Amino acid sequence: MLKVLRAEPKSTFEYGPFKIRRMRPGKIVIDQEAKQGLEQESKQAAEKNDDAFGPLSVIDHANLLTGTLVSMHEHVNDEILSYVWQGSMVHEDSTGNRTPLSSKRIMMMNAGKSFWHEESTPIVAAEMLQIFIRPRQANLEGRVQFFDRPDGIKTKEWTLLAAPEGENAPLEIRQEVYVYDVKLEHKDLIEIPQQTGFAQFLYVMDGEISAENNVLYKGDAVSGDDPLPEIESTGNSTLLCFLVKLDAEAVKDGSISGL
């Protein structure tokens, strides 16, 4: 059975020129059990998973108007993938980096024991995800990585963006998590990445898709106890797929991922 997690308008909050809709990926398990009337199991899942999908803790879907400035602030023990889908955002950090991010340049901040950064949209607005993952160990070295892809998001071909250390991915995550993206056109069919021992979590960044008898819209997500079926794009769509080892050891005191 597929498990669907819908985008919830009530989880949206605004701070001046930017708006964030926060998704707690672990609710895809908890909500499904509640719908089936398994209240006790749902309560136990909430206590066990802390609303996280294994170490995948928070997905913030953000819209930043032109002129937004999120001033310099610190993260501790967060692995943060900054995925700009549309527009551009300027990243600045305590190591001296100042660089624009877009669909052609994405970033992974491995905050570790401390990492400071600032975000702004001085020229154009941006729509993006900030994905917070719990690291395997506390107080590792803070660092930042960038992945340049001049042609942007590939159509009908999954791109591996980030993976655990040693996997030769463009970006390293200090955790048992893989991240892929793809762009689909109307009526495209595609299989979902999978790997033994890892759960799939598929997020609709934009557009609309069909999975079995379920239609998913922008901001929705789907997972399942069995491998996800082939999906069809019922409009131009952008998707992210997370492969997550649900029982991976993880630190739960990150600035955001530990919430």
mmCIF file of C-alpha atoms in Angstrom:
data_model
loop_
_atom_site.group_PDB
_atom_site.id
_atom_site.type_symbol
_atom_site.label_atom_id
_atom_site.label_comp_id
_atom_site.label_asym_id
_atom_site.label_seq_id
_atom_site.Cartn_x
_atom_site.Cartn_y
_atom_site.Cartn_z
ATOM 1 C CA MET A 1 0.000 0.000 0.000
ATOM 2 C CA LEU A 2 1.245 3.455 -0.889
ATOM 3 C CA LYS A 3 1.558 6.047 1.865
ATOM 4 C CA VAL A 4 0.806 9.615 0.833
ATOM 5 C CA LEU A 5 1.693 12.763 2.765
ATOM 6 C CA ARG A 6 -0.115 15.873 1.545
ATOM 7 C CA ALA A 7 1.203 19.407 1.606
ATOM 8 C CA GLU A 8 -0.552 21.122 4.529
ATOM 9 C CA PRO A 9 -1.278 24.872 4.227
ATOM 10 C CA LYS A 10 -1.473 25.065 8.024
ATOM 11 C CA SER A 11 2.211 24.115 8.227
ATOM 12 C CA THR A 12 3.140 27.311 6.334
ATOM 13 C CA PHE A 13 4.648 30.254 8.166
ATOM 14 C CA GLU A 14 5.842 33.653 6.954
ATOM 15 C CA TYR A 15 8.642 35.966 8.034
ATOM 16 C CA GLY A 16 8.342 39.212 6.105
ATOM 17 C CA PRO A 17 9.420 38.604 2.496
ATOM 18 C CA PHE A 18 9.767 34.821 2.725
ATOM 19 C CA LYS A 19 7.329 31.990 3.241
ATOM 20 C CA ILE A 20 8.082 28.404 4.313
ATOM 21 C CA ARG A 21 5.915 25.325 4.268
ATOM 22 C CA ARG A 22 7.479 22.773 6.605
ATOM 23 C CA MET A 23 7.069 19.048 6.041
ATOM 24 C CA ARG A 24 7.885 16.422 8.666
ATOM 25 C CA PRO A 25 8.597 13.352 6.502
ATOM 26 C CA GLY A 26 7.967 10.836 9.300
ATOM 27 C CA LYS A 27 4.309 11.820 9.336
ATOM 28 C CA ILE A 28 3.908 9.763 6.175
ATOM 29 C CA VAL A 29 4.058 6.697 8.433
ATOM 30 C CA ILE A 30 2.156 8.122 11.373
ATOM 31 C CA ASP A 31 -0.696 9.601 9.333
ATOM 32 C CA GLN A 32 -1.191 6.389 7.373
ATOM 33 C CA GLU A 33 -1.478 4.334 10.555
ATOM 34 C CA ALA A 34 -3.941 6.831 12.013
ATOM 35 C CA LYS A 35 -6.104 6.584 8.881
ATOM 36 C CA GLN A 36 -6.200 2.825 9.290
ATOM 37 C CA GLY A 37 -7.431 3.228 12.849
ATOM 38 C CA LEU A 38 -4.195 2.069 14.452
ATOM 39 C CA GLU A 39 -4.083 4.840 17.050
ATOM 40 C CA GLN A 40 -1.788 3.046 19.493
ATOM 41 C CA GLU A 41 0.683 2.108 16.765
ATOM 42 C CA SER A 42 0.493 5.659 15.454
ATOM 43 C CA LYS A 43 1.302 7.053 18.900
ATOM 44 C CA GLN A 44 4.231 4.660 19.260
ATOM 45 C CA ALA A 45 5.500 5.616 15.800
ATOM 46 C CA ALA A 46 5.366 9.300 16.700
ATOM 47 C CA GLU A 47 7.349 8.680 19.875
ATOM 48 C CA LYS A 48 9.871 6.467 18.087
ATOM 49 C CA ASN A 49 10.374 8.475 14.897
ATOM 50 C CA ASP A 50 9.957 11.952 16.356
ATOM 51 C CA ASP A 51 8.188 12.892 13.088
ATOM 52 C CA ALA A 52 11.376 12.092 11.152
ATOM 53 C CA PHE A 53 11.679 9.537 8.346
ATOM 54 C CA GLY A 54 14.719 7.835 9.824
ATOM 55 C CA PRO A 55 17.451 10.511 9.698
ATOM 56 C CA LEU A 56 15.482 12.584 7.135
ATOM 57 C CA SER A 57 14.063 15.116 9.562
ATOM 58 C CA VAL A 58 12.641 18.249 7.916
ATOM 59 C CA ILE A 59 11.861 19.505 4.409
ATOM 60 C CA ASP A 60 11.285 23.262 4.185
ATOM 61 C CA HIS A 61 9.678 24.370 0.910
ATOM 62 C CA ALA A 62 10.508 28.057 0.772
ATOM 63 C CA ASN A 63 9.578 31.043 -1.396
ATOM 64 C CA LEU A 64 11.820 34.097 -1.023
ATOM 65 C CA LEU A 65 10.785 37.392 -2.582
ATOM 66 C CA THR A 66 13.345 39.700 -4.155
ATOM 67 C CA GLY A 67 15.110 41.621 -1.403
ATOM 68 C CA THR A 68 14.944 38.863 1.221
ATOM 69 C CA LEU A 69 17.840 38.725 3.681
ATOM 70 C CA VAL A 70 18.252 35.983 6.264
ATOM 71 C CA SER A 71 21.217 37.363 8.200
ATOM 72 C CA MET A 72 24.206 35.363 9.397
ATOM 73 C CA HIS A 73 23.151 32.550 11.741
ATOM 74 C CA GLU A 74 24.612 29.341 13.121
ATOM 75 C CA HIS A 75 23.725 25.693 12.525
ATOM 76 C CA VAL A 76 24.993 22.827 14.642
ATOM 77 C CA ASN A 77 24.782 19.108 13.762
ATOM 78 C CA ASP A 78 22.579 19.617 10.711
ATOM 79 C CA GLU A 79 23.308 18.179 7.258
ATOM 80 C CA ILE A 80 21.537 20.722 5.011
ATOM 81 C CA LEU A 81 20.901 20.344 1.303
ATOM 82 C CA SER A 82 19.939 23.678 -0.296
ATOM 83 C CA TYR A 83 18.047 22.896 -3.506
ATOM 84 C CA VAL A 84 17.032 25.944 -5.526
ATOM 85 C CA TRP A 85 14.425 24.965 -8.108
ATOM 86 C CA GLN A 86 13.597 28.353 -9.566
ATOM 87 C CA GLY A 87 15.293 31.740 -9.419
ATOM 88 C CA SER A 88 18.524 32.419 -7.554
ATOM 89 C CA MET A 89 19.716 32.862 -3.986
ATOM 90 C CA VAL A 90 23.057 34.188 -2.734
ATOM 91 C CA HIS A 91 24.852 32.140 -0.087
ATOM 92 C CA GLU A 92 27.503 33.660 2.165
ATOM 93 C CA ASP A 93 29.270 31.891 5.025
ATOM 94 C CA SER A 94 31.888 32.246 7.739
ATOM 95 C CA THR A 95 34.549 30.513 5.606
ATOM 96 C CA GLY A 96 34.479 33.353 3.070
ATOM 97 C CA ASN A 97 32.239 31.858 0.397
ATOM 98 C CA ARG A 98 29.856 34.198 -1.381
ATOM 99 C CA THR A 99 28.120 32.532 -4.313
ATOM 100 C CA PRO A 100 24.760 32.362 -6.094
ATOM 101 C CA LEU A 101 22.753 29.141 -5.920
ATOM 102 C CA SER A 102 20.271 28.035 -8.569
ATOM 103 C CA SER A 103 19.076 24.871 -10.284
ATOM 104 C CA LYS A 104 22.530 24.841 -11.880
ATOM 105 C CA ARG A 105 24.407 25.102 -8.570
ATOM 106 C CA ILE A 106 23.234 23.347 -5.423
ATOM 107 C CA MET A 107 24.837 23.186 -2.019
ATOM 108 C CA MET A 108 25.352 20.876 0.928
ATOM 109 C CA MET A 109 26.252 22.340 4.306
ATOM 110 C CA ASN A 110 27.618 19.779 6.739
ATOM 111 C CA ALA A 111 27.218 21.970 9.809
ATOM 112 C CA GLY A 112 28.918 19.693 12.342
ATOM 113 C CA LYS A 113 30.059 21.398 15.508
ATOM 114 C CA SER A 114 29.388 24.867 14.034
ATOM 115 C CA PHE A 115 28.729 26.556 10.718
ATOM 116 C CA TRP A 116 27.502 30.113 10.060
ATOM 117 C CA HIS A 117 25.785 31.279 6.882
ATOM 118 C CA GLU A 118 23.577 33.983 5.368
ATOM 119 C CA GLU A 119 20.988 33.843 2.571
ATOM 120 C CA SER A 120 19.683 36.629 0.340
ATOM 121 C CA THR A 121 17.830 37.237 -2.918
ATOM 122 C CA PRO A 122 19.127 40.643 -4.053
ATOM 123 C CA ILE A 123 18.240 40.302 -7.751
ATOM 124 C CA VAL A 124 15.427 37.789 -8.302
ATOM 125 C CA ALA A 125 13.014 35.755 -6.195
ATOM 126 C CA ALA A 126 13.724 32.105 -5.424
ATOM 127 C CA GLU A 127 11.779 28.933 -4.753
ATOM 128 C CA MET A 128 13.749 26.209 -3.040
ATOM 129 C CA LEU A 129 13.959 23.366 -0.584
ATOM 130 C CA GLN A 130 16.121 23.261 2.500
ATOM 131 C CA ILE A 131 16.416 19.625 3.513
ATOM 132 C CA PHE A 132 17.606 18.861 7.044
ATOM 133 C CA ILE A 133 19.188 15.474 7.766
ATOM 134 C CA ARG A 134 20.441 14.187 11.094
ATOM 135 C CA PRO A 135 24.165 13.322 10.893
ATOM 136 C CA ARG A 136 25.580 9.984 11.977
ATOM 137 C CA GLN A 137 27.768 11.611 14.634
ATOM 138 C CA ALA A 138 27.830 14.840 16.620
ATOM 139 C CA ASN A 139 30.316 17.680 16.359
ATOM 140 C CA LEU A 140 32.034 16.693 13.135
ATOM 141 C CA GLU A 141 33.961 19.332 11.195
ATOM 142 C CA GLY A 142 31.795 22.078 9.719
ATOM 143 C CA ARG A 143 32.128 22.452 5.940
ATOM 144 C CA VAL A 144 30.275 23.384 2.744
ATOM 145 C CA GLN A 145 30.163 21.720 -0.707
ATOM 146 C CA PHE A 146 28.855 22.845 -4.111
ATOM 147 C CA PHE A 147 27.691 20.910 -7.169
ATOM 148 C CA ASP A 148 27.714 22.684 -10.534
ATOM 149 C CA ARG A 149 25.627 21.351 -13.407
ATOM 150 C CA PRO A 150 25.533 23.847 -16.305
ATOM 151 C CA ASP A 151 22.570 22.196 -18.007
ATOM 152 C CA GLY A 152 20.388 22.182 -14.883
ATOM 153 C CA ILE A 153 17.917 19.406 -14.054
ATOM 154 C CA LYS A 154 17.935 16.502 -16.504
ATOM 155 C CA THR A 155 14.715 15.429 -18.215
ATOM 156 C CA LYS A 156 13.550 11.833 -17.745
ATOM 157 C CA GLU A 157 16.884 10.820 -16.222
ATOM 158 C CA TRP A 158 17.535 10.653 -12.495
ATOM 159 C CA THR A 159 20.597 12.571 -11.268
ATOM 160 C CA LEU A 160 22.313 11.492 -8.063
ATOM 161 C CA LEU A 161 22.905 14.725 -6.156
ATOM 162 C CA ALA A 162 24.100 13.547 -2.764
ATOM 163 C CA ALA A 163 24.982 10.287 -1.038
ATOM 164 C CA PRO A 164 26.868 8.869 1.946
ATOM 165 C CA GLU A 165 30.624 9.352 2.092
ATOM 166 C CA GLY A 166 32.583 7.083 -0.211
ATOM 167 C CA GLU A 167 29.850 6.793 -2.870
ATOM 168 C CA ASN A 168 31.507 9.237 -5.310
ATOM 169 C CA ALA A 169 28.398 11.398 -5.443
ATOM 170 C CA PRO A 170 28.695 15.127 -6.269
ATOM 171 C CA LEU A 171 27.821 15.974 -2.641
ATOM 172 C CA GLU A 172 28.556 13.968 0.492
ATOM 173 C CA ILE A 173 26.071 13.445 3.322
ATOM 174 C CA ARG A 174 27.393 12.177 6.620
ATOM 175 C CA GLN A 175 24.462 9.815 6.867
ATOM 176 C CA GLU A 176 22.823 6.850 5.090
ATOM 177 C CA VAL A 177 20.742 8.976 2.704
ATOM 178 C CA TYR A 178 20.759 9.283 -1.102
ATOM 179 C CA VAL A 179 19.114 12.192 -2.961
ATOM 180 C CA TYR A 180 18.130 12.246 -6.663
ATOM 181 C CA ASP A 181 16.170 14.633 -8.875
ATOM 182 C CA VAL A 182 14.498 14.512 -12.288
ATOM 183 C CA LYS A 183 12.339 16.663 -14.562
ATOM 184 C CA LEU A 184 9.410 15.079 -16.427
ATOM 185 C CA GLU A 185 7.205 16.268 -19.227
ATOM 186 C CA HIS A 186 3.509 15.532 -19.699
ATOM 187 C CA LYS A 187 2.769 11.781 -19.890
ATOM 188 C CA ASP A 188 6.362 10.722 -19.142
ATOM 189 C CA LEU A 189 6.709 7.409 -17.288
ATOM 190 C CA ILE A 190 9.639 6.714 -14.968
ATOM 191 C CA GLU A 191 10.780 4.156 -12.413
ATOM 192 C CA ILE A 192 11.813 5.330 -8.943
ATOM 193 C CA PRO A 193 15.381 4.748 -7.698
ATOM 194 C CA GLN A 194 15.665 1.965 -5.153
ATOM 195 C CA GLN A 195 18.306 0.184 -3.120
ATOM 196 C CA THR A 196 18.078 -2.836 -0.828
ATOM 197 C CA GLY A 197 17.684 -1.821 2.808
ATOM 198 C CA PHE A 198 16.630 1.748 2.013
ATOM 199 C CA ALA A 199 13.118 3.222 2.132
ATOM 200 C CA GLN A 200 11.922 5.454 -0.718
ATOM 201 C CA PHE A 201 10.472 8.920 -0.130
ATOM 202 C CA LEU A 202 9.347 10.737 -3.289
ATOM 203 C CA TYR A 203 8.648 14.492 -3.112
ATOM 204 C CA VAL A 204 6.827 16.538 -5.758
ATOM 205 C CA MET A 205 8.780 19.774 -6.081
ATOM 206 C CA ASP A 206 6.482 20.996 -8.812
ATOM 207 C CA GLY A 207 3.790 19.663 -11.128
ATOM 208 C CA GLU A 208 1.523 16.656 -10.824
ATOM 209 C CA ILE A 209 2.080 12.886 -10.954
ATOM 210 C CA SER A 210 0.035 9.705 -10.779
ATOM 211 C CA ALA A 211 1.115 6.681 -8.717
ATOM 212 C CA GLU A 212 -1.286 3.748 -9.007
ATOM 213 C CA ASN A 213 -4.643 5.283 -8.024
ATOM 214 C CA ASN A 214 -3.119 8.305 -6.293
ATOM 215 C CA VAL A 215 -2.653 11.755 -7.819
ATOM 216 C CA LEU A 216 0.060 13.822 -6.137
ATOM 217 C CA TYR A 217 0.410 17.560 -6.487
ATOM 218 C CA LYS A 218 3.105 20.105 -5.722
ATOM 219 C CA GLY A 219 4.370 19.652 -2.170
ATOM 220 C CA ASP A 220 2.978 16.122 -1.737
ATOM 221 C CA ALA A 221 5.083 13.045 -1.007
ATOM 222 C CA VAL A 222 4.686 9.285 -1.326
ATOM 223 C CA SER A 223 6.387 6.250 0.181
ATOM 224 C CA GLY A 224 5.467 2.595 0.711
ATOM 225 C CA ASP A 225 6.303 -0.639 2.472
ATOM 226 C CA ASP A 226 7.091 -2.154 -0.946
ATOM 227 C CA PRO A 227 9.082 -0.535 -3.774
ATOM 228 C CA LEU A 228 7.218 2.358 -5.339
ATOM 229 C CA PRO A 229 5.583 1.664 -8.702
ATOM 230 C CA GLU A 230 6.431 3.368 -11.966
ATOM 231 C CA ILE A 231 4.873 6.825 -11.941
ATOM 232 C CA GLU A 232 3.413 8.986 -14.689
ATOM 233 C CA SER A 233 3.739 12.734 -14.924
ATOM 234 C CA THR A 234 0.335 14.266 -15.661
ATOM 235 C CA GLY A 235 1.938 17.651 -16.242
ATOM 236 C CA ASN A 236 5.453 19.071 -16.403
ATOM 237 C CA SER A 237 6.945 17.999 -13.060
ATOM 238 C CA THR A 238 10.112 18.100 -10.977
ATOM 239 C CA LEU A 239 10.657 15.312 -8.444
ATOM 240 C CA LEU A 240 13.134 14.527 -5.684
ATOM 241 C CA CYS A 241 13.696 10.987 -4.473
ATOM 242 C CA PHE A 242 15.256 10.180 -1.113
ATOM 243 C CA LEU A 243 16.558 6.726 -0.272
ATOM 244 C CA VAL A 244 16.800 6.508 3.512
ATOM 245 C CA LYS A 245 18.104 3.838 5.861
ATOM 246 C CA LEU A 246 15.419 4.154 8.499
ATOM 247 C CA ASP A 247 17.391 2.519 11.321
ATOM 248 C CA ALA A 248 20.637 4.433 10.720
ATOM 249 C CA GLU A 249 22.296 5.826 13.827
ATOM 250 C CA ALA A 250 21.639 9.552 13.977
ATOM 251 C CA VAL A 251 22.303 12.536 16.216
ATOM 252 C CA LYS A 252 19.115 14.255 17.382
ATOM 253 C CA ASP A 253 20.436 17.567 18.703
ATOM 254 C CA GLY A 254 20.777 19.481 15.421
ATOM 255 C CA SER A 255 19.647 23.127 15.303
ATOM 256 C CA ILE A 256 16.745 22.183 12.975
ATOM 257 C CA SER A 257 17.056 18.445 12.297
ATOM 258 C CA GLY A 258 16.853 17.740 16.023
ATOM 259 C CA LEU A 259 13.548 19.575 16.483
#
